[in-house]
mmCIF file of C-alpha atoms and ligand atoms in Angstrom:
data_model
loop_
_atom_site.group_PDB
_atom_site.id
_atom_site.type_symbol
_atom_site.label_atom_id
_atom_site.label_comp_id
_atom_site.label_asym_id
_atom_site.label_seq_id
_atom_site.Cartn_x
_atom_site.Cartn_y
_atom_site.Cartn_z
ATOM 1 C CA UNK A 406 180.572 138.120 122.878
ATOM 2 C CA UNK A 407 177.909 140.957 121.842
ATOM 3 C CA UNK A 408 174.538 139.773 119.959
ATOM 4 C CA UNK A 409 174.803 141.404 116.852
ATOM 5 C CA UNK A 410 171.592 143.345 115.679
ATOM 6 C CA UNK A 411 170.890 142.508 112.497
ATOM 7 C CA UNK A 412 169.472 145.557 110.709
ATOM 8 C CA UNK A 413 169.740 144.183 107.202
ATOM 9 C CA UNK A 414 167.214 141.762 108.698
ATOM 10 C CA UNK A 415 165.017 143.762 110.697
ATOM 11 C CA UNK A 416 164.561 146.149 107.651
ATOM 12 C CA UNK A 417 163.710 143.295 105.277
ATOM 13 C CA UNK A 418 160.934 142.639 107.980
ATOM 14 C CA UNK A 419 160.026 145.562 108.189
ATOM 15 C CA UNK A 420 159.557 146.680 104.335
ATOM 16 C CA UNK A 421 157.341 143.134 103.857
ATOM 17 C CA UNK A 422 154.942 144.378 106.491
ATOM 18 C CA UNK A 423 155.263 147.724 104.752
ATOM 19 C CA UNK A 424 154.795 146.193 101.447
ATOM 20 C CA UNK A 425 151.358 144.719 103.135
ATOM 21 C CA UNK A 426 150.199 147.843 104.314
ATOM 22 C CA UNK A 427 150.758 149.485 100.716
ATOM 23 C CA UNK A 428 148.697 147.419 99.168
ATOM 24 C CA UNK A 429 145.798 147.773 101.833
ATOM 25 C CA UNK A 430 145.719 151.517 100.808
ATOM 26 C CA UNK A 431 145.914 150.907 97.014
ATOM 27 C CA UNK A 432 142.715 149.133 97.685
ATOM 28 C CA UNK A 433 141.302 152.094 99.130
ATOM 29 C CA UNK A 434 142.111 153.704 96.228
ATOM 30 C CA UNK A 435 145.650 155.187 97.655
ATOM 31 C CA UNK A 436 148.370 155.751 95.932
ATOM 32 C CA UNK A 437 151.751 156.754 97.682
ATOM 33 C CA UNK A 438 154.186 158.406 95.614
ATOM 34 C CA UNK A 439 157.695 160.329 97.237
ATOM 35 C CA UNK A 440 159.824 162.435 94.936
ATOM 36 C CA UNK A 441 163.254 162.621 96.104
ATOM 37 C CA UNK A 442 164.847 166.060 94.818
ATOM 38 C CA UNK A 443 168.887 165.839 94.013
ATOM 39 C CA UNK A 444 171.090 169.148 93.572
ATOM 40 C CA UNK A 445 174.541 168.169 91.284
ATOM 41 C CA UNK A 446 176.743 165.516 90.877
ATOM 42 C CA UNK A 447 177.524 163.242 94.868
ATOM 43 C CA UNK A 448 178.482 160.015 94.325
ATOM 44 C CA UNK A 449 177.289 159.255 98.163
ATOM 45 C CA UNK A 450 174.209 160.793 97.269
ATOM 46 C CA UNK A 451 173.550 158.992 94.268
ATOM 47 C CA UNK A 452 174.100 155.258 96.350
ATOM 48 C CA UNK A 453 171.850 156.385 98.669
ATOM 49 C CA UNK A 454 169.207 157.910 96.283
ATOM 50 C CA UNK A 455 169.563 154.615 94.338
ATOM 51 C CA UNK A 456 168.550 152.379 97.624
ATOM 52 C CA UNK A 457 165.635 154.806 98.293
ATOM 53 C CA UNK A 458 164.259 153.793 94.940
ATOM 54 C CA UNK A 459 165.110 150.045 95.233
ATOM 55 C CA UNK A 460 162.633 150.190 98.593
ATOM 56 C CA UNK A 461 159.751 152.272 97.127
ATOM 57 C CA UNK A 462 159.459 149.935 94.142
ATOM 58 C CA UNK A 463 159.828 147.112 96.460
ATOM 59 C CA UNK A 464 157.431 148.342 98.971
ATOM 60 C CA UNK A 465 154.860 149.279 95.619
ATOM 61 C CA UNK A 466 154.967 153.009 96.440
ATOM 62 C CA UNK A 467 155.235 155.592 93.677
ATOM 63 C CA UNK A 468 158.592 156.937 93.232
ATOM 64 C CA UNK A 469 159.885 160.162 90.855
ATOM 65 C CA UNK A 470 163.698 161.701 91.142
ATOM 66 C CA UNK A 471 164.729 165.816 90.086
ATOM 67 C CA UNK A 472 167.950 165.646 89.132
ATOM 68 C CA UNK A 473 168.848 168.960 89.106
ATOM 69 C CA UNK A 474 171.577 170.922 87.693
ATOM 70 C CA UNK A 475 173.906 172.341 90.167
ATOM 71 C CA UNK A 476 173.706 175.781 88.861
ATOM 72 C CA UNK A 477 169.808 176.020 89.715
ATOM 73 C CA UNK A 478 168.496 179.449 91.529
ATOM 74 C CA UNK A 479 167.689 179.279 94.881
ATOM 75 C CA UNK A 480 164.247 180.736 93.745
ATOM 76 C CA UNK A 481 163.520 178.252 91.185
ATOM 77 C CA UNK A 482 164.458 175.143 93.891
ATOM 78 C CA UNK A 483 161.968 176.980 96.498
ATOM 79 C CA UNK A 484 159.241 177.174 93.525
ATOM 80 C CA UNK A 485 159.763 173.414 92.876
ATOM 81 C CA UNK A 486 159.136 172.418 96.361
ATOM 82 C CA UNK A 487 156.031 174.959 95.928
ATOM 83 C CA UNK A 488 154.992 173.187 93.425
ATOM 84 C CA UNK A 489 155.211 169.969 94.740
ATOM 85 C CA UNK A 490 153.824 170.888 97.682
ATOM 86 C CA UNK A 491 150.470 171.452 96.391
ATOM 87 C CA UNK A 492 150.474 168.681 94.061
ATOM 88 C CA UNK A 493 147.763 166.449 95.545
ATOM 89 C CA UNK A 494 149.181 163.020 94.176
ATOM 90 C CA UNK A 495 152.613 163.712 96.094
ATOM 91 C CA UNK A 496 152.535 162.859 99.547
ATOM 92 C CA UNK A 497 156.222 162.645 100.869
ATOM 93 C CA UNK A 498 159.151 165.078 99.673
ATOM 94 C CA UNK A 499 163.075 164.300 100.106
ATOM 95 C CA UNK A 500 165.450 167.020 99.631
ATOM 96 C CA UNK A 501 168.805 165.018 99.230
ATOM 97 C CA UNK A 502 171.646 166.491 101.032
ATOM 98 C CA UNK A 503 174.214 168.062 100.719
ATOM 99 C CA UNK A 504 172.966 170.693 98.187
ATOM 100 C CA UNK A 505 175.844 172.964 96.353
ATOM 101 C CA UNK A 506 176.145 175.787 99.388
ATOM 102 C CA UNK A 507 175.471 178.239 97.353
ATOM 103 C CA UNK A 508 172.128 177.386 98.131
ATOM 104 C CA UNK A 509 170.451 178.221 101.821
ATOM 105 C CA UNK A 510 169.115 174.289 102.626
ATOM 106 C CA UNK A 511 167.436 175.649 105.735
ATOM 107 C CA UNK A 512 165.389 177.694 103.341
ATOM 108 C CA UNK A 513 164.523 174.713 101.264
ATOM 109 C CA UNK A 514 163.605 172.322 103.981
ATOM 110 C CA UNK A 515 161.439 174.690 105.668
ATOM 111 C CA UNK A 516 159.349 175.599 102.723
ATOM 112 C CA UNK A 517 158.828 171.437 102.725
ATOM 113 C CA UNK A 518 154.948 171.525 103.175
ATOM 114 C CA UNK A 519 155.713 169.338 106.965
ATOM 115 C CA UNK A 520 152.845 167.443 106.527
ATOM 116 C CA UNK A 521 155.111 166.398 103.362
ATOM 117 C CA UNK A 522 158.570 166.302 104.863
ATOM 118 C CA UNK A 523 159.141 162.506 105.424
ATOM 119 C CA UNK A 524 162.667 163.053 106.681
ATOM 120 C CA UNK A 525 161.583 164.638 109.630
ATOM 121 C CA UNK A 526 163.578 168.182 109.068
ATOM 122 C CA UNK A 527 160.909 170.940 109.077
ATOM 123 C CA UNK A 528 161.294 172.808 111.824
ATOM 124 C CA UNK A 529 157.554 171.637 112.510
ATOM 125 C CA UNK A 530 158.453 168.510 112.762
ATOM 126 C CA UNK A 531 161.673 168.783 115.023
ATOM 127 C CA UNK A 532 159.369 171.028 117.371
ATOM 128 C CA UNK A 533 156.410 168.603 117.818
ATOM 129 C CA UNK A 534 158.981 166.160 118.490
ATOM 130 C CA UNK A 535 160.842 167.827 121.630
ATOM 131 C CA UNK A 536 157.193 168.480 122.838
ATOM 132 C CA UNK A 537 156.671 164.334 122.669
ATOM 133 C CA UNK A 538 153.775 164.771 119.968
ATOM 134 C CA UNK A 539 153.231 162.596 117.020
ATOM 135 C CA UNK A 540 154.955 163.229 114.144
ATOM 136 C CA UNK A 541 157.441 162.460 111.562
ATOM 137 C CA UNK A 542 160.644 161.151 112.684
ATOM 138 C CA UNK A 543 163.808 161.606 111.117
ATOM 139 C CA UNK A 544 164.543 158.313 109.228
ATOM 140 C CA UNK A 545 168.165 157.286 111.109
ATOM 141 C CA UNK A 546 166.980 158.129 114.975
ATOM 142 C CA UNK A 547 163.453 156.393 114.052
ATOM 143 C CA UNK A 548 165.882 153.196 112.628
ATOM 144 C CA UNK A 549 167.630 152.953 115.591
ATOM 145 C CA UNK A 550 164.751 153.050 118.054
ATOM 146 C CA UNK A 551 163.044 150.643 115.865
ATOM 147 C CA UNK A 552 166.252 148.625 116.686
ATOM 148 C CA UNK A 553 165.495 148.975 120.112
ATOM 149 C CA UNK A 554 162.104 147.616 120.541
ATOM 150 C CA UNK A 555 162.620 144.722 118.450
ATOM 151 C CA UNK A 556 165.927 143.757 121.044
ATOM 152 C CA UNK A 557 164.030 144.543 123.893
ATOM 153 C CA UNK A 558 166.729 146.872 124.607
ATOM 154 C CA UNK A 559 164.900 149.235 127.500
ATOM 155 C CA UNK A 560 166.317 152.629 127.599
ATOM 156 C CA UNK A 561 164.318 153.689 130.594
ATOM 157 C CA UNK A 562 166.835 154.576 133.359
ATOM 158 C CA UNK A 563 169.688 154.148 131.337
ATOM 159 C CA UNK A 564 172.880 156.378 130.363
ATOM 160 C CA UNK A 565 173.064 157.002 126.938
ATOM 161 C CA UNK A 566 176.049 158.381 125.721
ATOM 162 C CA UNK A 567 176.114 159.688 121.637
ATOM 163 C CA UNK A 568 178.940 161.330 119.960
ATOM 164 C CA UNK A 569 177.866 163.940 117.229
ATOM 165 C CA UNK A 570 175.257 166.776 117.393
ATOM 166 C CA UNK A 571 174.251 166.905 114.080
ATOM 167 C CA UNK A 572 170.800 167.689 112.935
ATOM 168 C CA UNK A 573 169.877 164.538 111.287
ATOM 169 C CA UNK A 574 171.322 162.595 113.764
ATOM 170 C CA UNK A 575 172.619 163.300 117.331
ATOM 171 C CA UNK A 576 170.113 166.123 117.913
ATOM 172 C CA UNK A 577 166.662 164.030 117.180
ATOM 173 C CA UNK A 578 168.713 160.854 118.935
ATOM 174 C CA UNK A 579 169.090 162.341 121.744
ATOM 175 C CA UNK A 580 164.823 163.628 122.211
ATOM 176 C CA UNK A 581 163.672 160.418 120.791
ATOM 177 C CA UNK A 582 166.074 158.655 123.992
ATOM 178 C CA UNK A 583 164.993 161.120 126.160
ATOM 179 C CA UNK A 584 161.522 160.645 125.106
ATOM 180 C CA UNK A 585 161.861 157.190 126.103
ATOM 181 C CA UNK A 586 163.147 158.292 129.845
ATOM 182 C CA UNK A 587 167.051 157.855 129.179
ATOM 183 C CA UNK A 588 169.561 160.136 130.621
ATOM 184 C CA UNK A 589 171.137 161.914 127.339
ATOM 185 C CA UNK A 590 175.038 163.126 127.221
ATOM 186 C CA UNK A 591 175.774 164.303 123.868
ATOM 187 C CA UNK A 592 179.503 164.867 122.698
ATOM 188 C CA UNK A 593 180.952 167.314 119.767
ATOM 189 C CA UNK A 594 184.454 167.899 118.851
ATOM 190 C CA UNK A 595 185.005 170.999 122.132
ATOM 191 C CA UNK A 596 183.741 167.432 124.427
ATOM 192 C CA UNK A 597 187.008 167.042 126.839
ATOM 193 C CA UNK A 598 187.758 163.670 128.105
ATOM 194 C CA UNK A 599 185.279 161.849 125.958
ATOM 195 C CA UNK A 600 186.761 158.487 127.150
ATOM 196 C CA UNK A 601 185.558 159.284 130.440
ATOM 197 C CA UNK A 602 181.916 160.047 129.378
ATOM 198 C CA UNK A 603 182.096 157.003 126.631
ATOM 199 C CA UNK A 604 182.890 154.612 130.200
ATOM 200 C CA UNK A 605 180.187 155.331 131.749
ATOM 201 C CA UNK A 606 177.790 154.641 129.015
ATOM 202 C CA UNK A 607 175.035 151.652 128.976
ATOM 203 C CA UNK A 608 174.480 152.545 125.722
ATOM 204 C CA UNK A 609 176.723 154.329 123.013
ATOM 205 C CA UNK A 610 175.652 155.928 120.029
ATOM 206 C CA UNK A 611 178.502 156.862 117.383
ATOM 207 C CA UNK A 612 177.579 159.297 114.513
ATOM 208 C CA UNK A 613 180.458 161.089 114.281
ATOM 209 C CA UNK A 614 182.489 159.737 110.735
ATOM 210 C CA UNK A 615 185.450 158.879 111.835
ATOM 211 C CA UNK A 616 186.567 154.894 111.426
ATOM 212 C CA UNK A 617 187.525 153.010 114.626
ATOM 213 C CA UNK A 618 187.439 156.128 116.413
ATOM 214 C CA UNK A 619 185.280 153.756 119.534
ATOM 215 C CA UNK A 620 187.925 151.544 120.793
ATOM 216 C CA UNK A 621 187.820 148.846 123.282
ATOM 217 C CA UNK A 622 189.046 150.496 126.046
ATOM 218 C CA UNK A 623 186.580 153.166 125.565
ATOM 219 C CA UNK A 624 183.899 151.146 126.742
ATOM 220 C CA UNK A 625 182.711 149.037 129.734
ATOM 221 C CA UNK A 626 181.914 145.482 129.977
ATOM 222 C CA UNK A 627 178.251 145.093 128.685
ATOM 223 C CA UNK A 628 177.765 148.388 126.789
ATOM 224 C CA UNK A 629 174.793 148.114 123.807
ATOM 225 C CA UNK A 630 176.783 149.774 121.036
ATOM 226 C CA UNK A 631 175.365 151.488 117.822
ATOM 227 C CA UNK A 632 177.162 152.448 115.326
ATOM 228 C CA UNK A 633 175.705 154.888 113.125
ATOM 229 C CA UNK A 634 179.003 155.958 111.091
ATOM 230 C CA UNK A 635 179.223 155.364 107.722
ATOM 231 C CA UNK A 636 183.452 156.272 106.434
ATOM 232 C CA UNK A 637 184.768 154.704 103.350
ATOM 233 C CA UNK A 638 188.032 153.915 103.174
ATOM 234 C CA UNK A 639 191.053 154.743 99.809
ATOM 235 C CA UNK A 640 190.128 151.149 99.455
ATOM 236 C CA UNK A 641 186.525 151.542 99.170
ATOM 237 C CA UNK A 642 185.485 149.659 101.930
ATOM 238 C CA UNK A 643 183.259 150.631 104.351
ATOM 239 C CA UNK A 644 183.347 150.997 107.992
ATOM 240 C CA UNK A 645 182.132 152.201 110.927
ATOM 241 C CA UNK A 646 182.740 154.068 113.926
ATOM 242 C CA UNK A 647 183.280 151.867 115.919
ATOM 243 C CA UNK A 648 186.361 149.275 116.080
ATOM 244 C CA UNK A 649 183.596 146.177 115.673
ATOM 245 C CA UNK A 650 186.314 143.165 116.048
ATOM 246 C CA UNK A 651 187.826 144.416 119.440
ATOM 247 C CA UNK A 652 184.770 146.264 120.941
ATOM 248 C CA UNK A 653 182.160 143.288 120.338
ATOM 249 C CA UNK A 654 183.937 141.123 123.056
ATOM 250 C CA UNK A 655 183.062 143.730 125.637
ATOM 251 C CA UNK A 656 179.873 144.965 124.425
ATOM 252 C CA UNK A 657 176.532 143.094 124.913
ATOM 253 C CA UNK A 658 174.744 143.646 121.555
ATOM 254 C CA UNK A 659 176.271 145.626 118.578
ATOM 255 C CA UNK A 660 175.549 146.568 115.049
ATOM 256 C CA UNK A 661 178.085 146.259 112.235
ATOM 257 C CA UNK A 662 178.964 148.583 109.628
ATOM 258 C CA UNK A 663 177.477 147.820 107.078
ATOM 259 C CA UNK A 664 174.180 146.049 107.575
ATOM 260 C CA UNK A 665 173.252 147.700 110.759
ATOM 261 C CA UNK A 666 171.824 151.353 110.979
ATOM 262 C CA UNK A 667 171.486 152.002 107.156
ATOM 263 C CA UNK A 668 169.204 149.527 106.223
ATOM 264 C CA UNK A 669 166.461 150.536 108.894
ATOM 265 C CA UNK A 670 166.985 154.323 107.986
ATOM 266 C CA UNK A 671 165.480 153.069 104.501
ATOM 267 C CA UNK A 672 162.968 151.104 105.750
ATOM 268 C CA UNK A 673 161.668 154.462 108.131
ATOM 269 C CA UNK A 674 161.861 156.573 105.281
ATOM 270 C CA UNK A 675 159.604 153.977 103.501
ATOM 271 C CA UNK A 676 157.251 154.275 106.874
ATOM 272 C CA UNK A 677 157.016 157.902 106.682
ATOM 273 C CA UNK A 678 155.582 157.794 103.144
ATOM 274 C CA UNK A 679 152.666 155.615 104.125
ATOM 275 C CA UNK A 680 152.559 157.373 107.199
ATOM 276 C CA UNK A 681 152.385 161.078 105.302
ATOM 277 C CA UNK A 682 150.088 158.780 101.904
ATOM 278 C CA UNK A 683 147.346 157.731 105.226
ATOM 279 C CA UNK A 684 147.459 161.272 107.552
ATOM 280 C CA UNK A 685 146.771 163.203 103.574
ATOM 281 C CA UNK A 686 144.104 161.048 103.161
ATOM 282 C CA UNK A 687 142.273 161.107 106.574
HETATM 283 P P1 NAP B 1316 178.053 165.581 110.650
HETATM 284 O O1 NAP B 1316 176.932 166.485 110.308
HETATM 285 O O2 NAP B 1316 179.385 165.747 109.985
HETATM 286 O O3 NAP B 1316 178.260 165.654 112.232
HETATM 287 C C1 NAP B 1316 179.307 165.002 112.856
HETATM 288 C C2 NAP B 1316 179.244 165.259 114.332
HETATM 289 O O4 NAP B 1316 180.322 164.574 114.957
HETATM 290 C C3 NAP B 1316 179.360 166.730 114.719
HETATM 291 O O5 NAP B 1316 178.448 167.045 115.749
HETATM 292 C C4 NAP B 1316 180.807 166.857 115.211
HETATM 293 O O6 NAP B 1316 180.988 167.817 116.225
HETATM 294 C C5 NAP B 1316 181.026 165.475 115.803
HETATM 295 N N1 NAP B 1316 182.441 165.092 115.815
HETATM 296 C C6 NAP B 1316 183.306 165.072 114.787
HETATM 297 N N2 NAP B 1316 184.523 164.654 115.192
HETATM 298 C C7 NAP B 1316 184.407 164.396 116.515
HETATM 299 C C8 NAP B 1316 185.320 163.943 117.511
HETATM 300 N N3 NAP B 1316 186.571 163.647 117.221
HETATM 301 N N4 NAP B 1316 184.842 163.802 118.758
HETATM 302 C C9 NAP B 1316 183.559 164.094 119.079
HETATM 303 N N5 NAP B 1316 182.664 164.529 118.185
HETATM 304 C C10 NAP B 1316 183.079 164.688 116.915
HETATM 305 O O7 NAP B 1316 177.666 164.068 110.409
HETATM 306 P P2 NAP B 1316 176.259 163.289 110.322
HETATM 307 O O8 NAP B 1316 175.555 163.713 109.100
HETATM 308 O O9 NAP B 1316 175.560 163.319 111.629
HETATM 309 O O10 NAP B 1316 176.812 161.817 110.090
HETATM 310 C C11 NAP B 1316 177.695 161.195 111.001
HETATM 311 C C12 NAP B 1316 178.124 159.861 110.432
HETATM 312 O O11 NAP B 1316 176.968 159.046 110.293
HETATM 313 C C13 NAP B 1316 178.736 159.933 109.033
HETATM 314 O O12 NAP B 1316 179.690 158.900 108.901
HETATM 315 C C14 NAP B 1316 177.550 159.641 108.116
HETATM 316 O O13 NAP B 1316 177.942 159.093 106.872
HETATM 317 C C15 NAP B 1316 176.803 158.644 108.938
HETATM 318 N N6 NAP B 1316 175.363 158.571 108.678
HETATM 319 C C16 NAP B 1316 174.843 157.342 108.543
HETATM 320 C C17 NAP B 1316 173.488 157.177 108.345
HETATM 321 C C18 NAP B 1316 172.925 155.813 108.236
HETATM 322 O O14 NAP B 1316 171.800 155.646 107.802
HETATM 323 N N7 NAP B 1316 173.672 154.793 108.646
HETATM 324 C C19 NAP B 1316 172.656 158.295 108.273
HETATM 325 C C20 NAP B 1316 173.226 159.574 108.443
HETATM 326 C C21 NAP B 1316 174.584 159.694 108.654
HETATM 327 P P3 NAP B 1316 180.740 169.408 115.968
HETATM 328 O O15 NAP B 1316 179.252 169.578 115.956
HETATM 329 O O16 NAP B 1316 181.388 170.065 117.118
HETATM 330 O O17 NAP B 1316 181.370 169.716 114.641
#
């Protein structure tokens, strides 16, 4: 029976130590503040927007929303992020996707000042970290290392198997495990005979959207499991990736759906905004 890593927990640790911190640069006469920028009506977007808020007031660190209308120029979102990019009391900016595609979002995250970008998406950013330099980590691959360390889970040596290539998620996964001297297989929908890579994983990362798509037999005895997927059901309930109930009697630790992954991608973004509020104010 897997030990189940409790991310609601670890977060909650980790945004009273962040809480801490804010308050030692208040006294230096620092003032975080992230704006989170929101294109149209997504109901997903809007839960998670809402729980982004919920930790900066928590945390004490300044927090301002755009909603903005889902007809809005592509030249009038790139001269908001201007804008906010040289607005000295703004130190972290959050493009909430997805955007209406209309709109070019590679455009709009690159013209993130990266010094800004606290989600880790600026081409800057994704750059310095395949070259193993500091810098800011996107919020879901930083959660789950964070995970990691506090398990004592060493990835040093180890096969690391993760379904889904996405930028967000599989693609900075996969450097930040390499980075920490794992061997990397990353799966996509042309992957053949996934349940023969899946096997032979010590660890398995899921972030592909698909409920209970990681079955029991998919997996060998021991295998640390995260489960990154986030599918909600006609019934509203959420789930994973990962068939929890039959693969945590194989696996060795595990993280359910919900209370696992999401909470600690909060509690990085939360990071990253001291993290950009301190480097601004060096
Ligand atoms: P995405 O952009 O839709 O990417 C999904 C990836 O999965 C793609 O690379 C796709 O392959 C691959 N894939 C889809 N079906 C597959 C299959 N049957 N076999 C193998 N690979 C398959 O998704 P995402 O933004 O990375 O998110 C993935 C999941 O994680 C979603 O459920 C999302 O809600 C969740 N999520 C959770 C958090 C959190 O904080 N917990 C954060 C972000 C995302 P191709 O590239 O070939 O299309």
């Amino acid at each position: 029976m897997a030990v189940i890593i409790d991310g609601k927990e670890l977060a909650k640790k980790t945004r009273q130590n962040l809480k801490i911190e804010c308050e030692e640069l208040k006294k230096q006469g620092i003032n975080p503040k992230l704006v989170v920028i929101m294109v149209g009506e997504n109901q997903a977007s809007k839960i998670y927007v809402r729980n982004k808020s919920k930790a900066c007031e928590e945390v004490g660190i300044e927090y301002e929303e755009y909603l903005l209308d889902d007809k809005i120029t592509q030249k009038d979102l790139i001269e908001l992020i201007e804008k906010l990019n040289k607005d000295k009391t703004v130190n972290g900016i959050l493009l909430q996707s997805p955007i209406p595609s209309n709109l070019d979002i590679n455009e709009a995250f690159r013209t993130i000042d990266y010094k800004k970008d606290v989600d880790g998406f600026h081409p800057m950013n994704v750059g310095k970290l395949v070259l193993g330099q500091d810098t800011f980590v996107s919020c879901t691959p930083y959660g789950i290392m964070r995970m990691f360390e506090e398990y004592n889970i060493d990835l040093s040596g180890k096969n690391v198997v993760i379904l889904g290539r996405s930028n967000i998620v599989g693609k900075p996964l996969s450097q930040c495990c390499l980075n920490k001297n794992a061997t990397i297989t990353v799966c996509h929908s042309n992957t053949k005979n996934i349940e023969e890579i899946t096997k032979k994983a010590d660890i398995l990362i899921s972030a592909i959207g698909k409920s209970h798509f990681v079955k029991s037999d998919m997996v060998r005895n021991g295998v640390v499991i995260i489960d990154v997927g986030i599918n909600r059901g006609e019934d509203k309930k959420i789930t994973g990736d990962v068939d929890f109930e039959n693969v945590k009697n194989k696996a060795s630790y595990i993280t359910p759906v919900p209370g696992g992954v999401g909470p600690m991608t909060i509690a990085m973004l939360i990071n990253n905004c001291l993290k950009a509020a301190k480097e601004q104010n060096r």
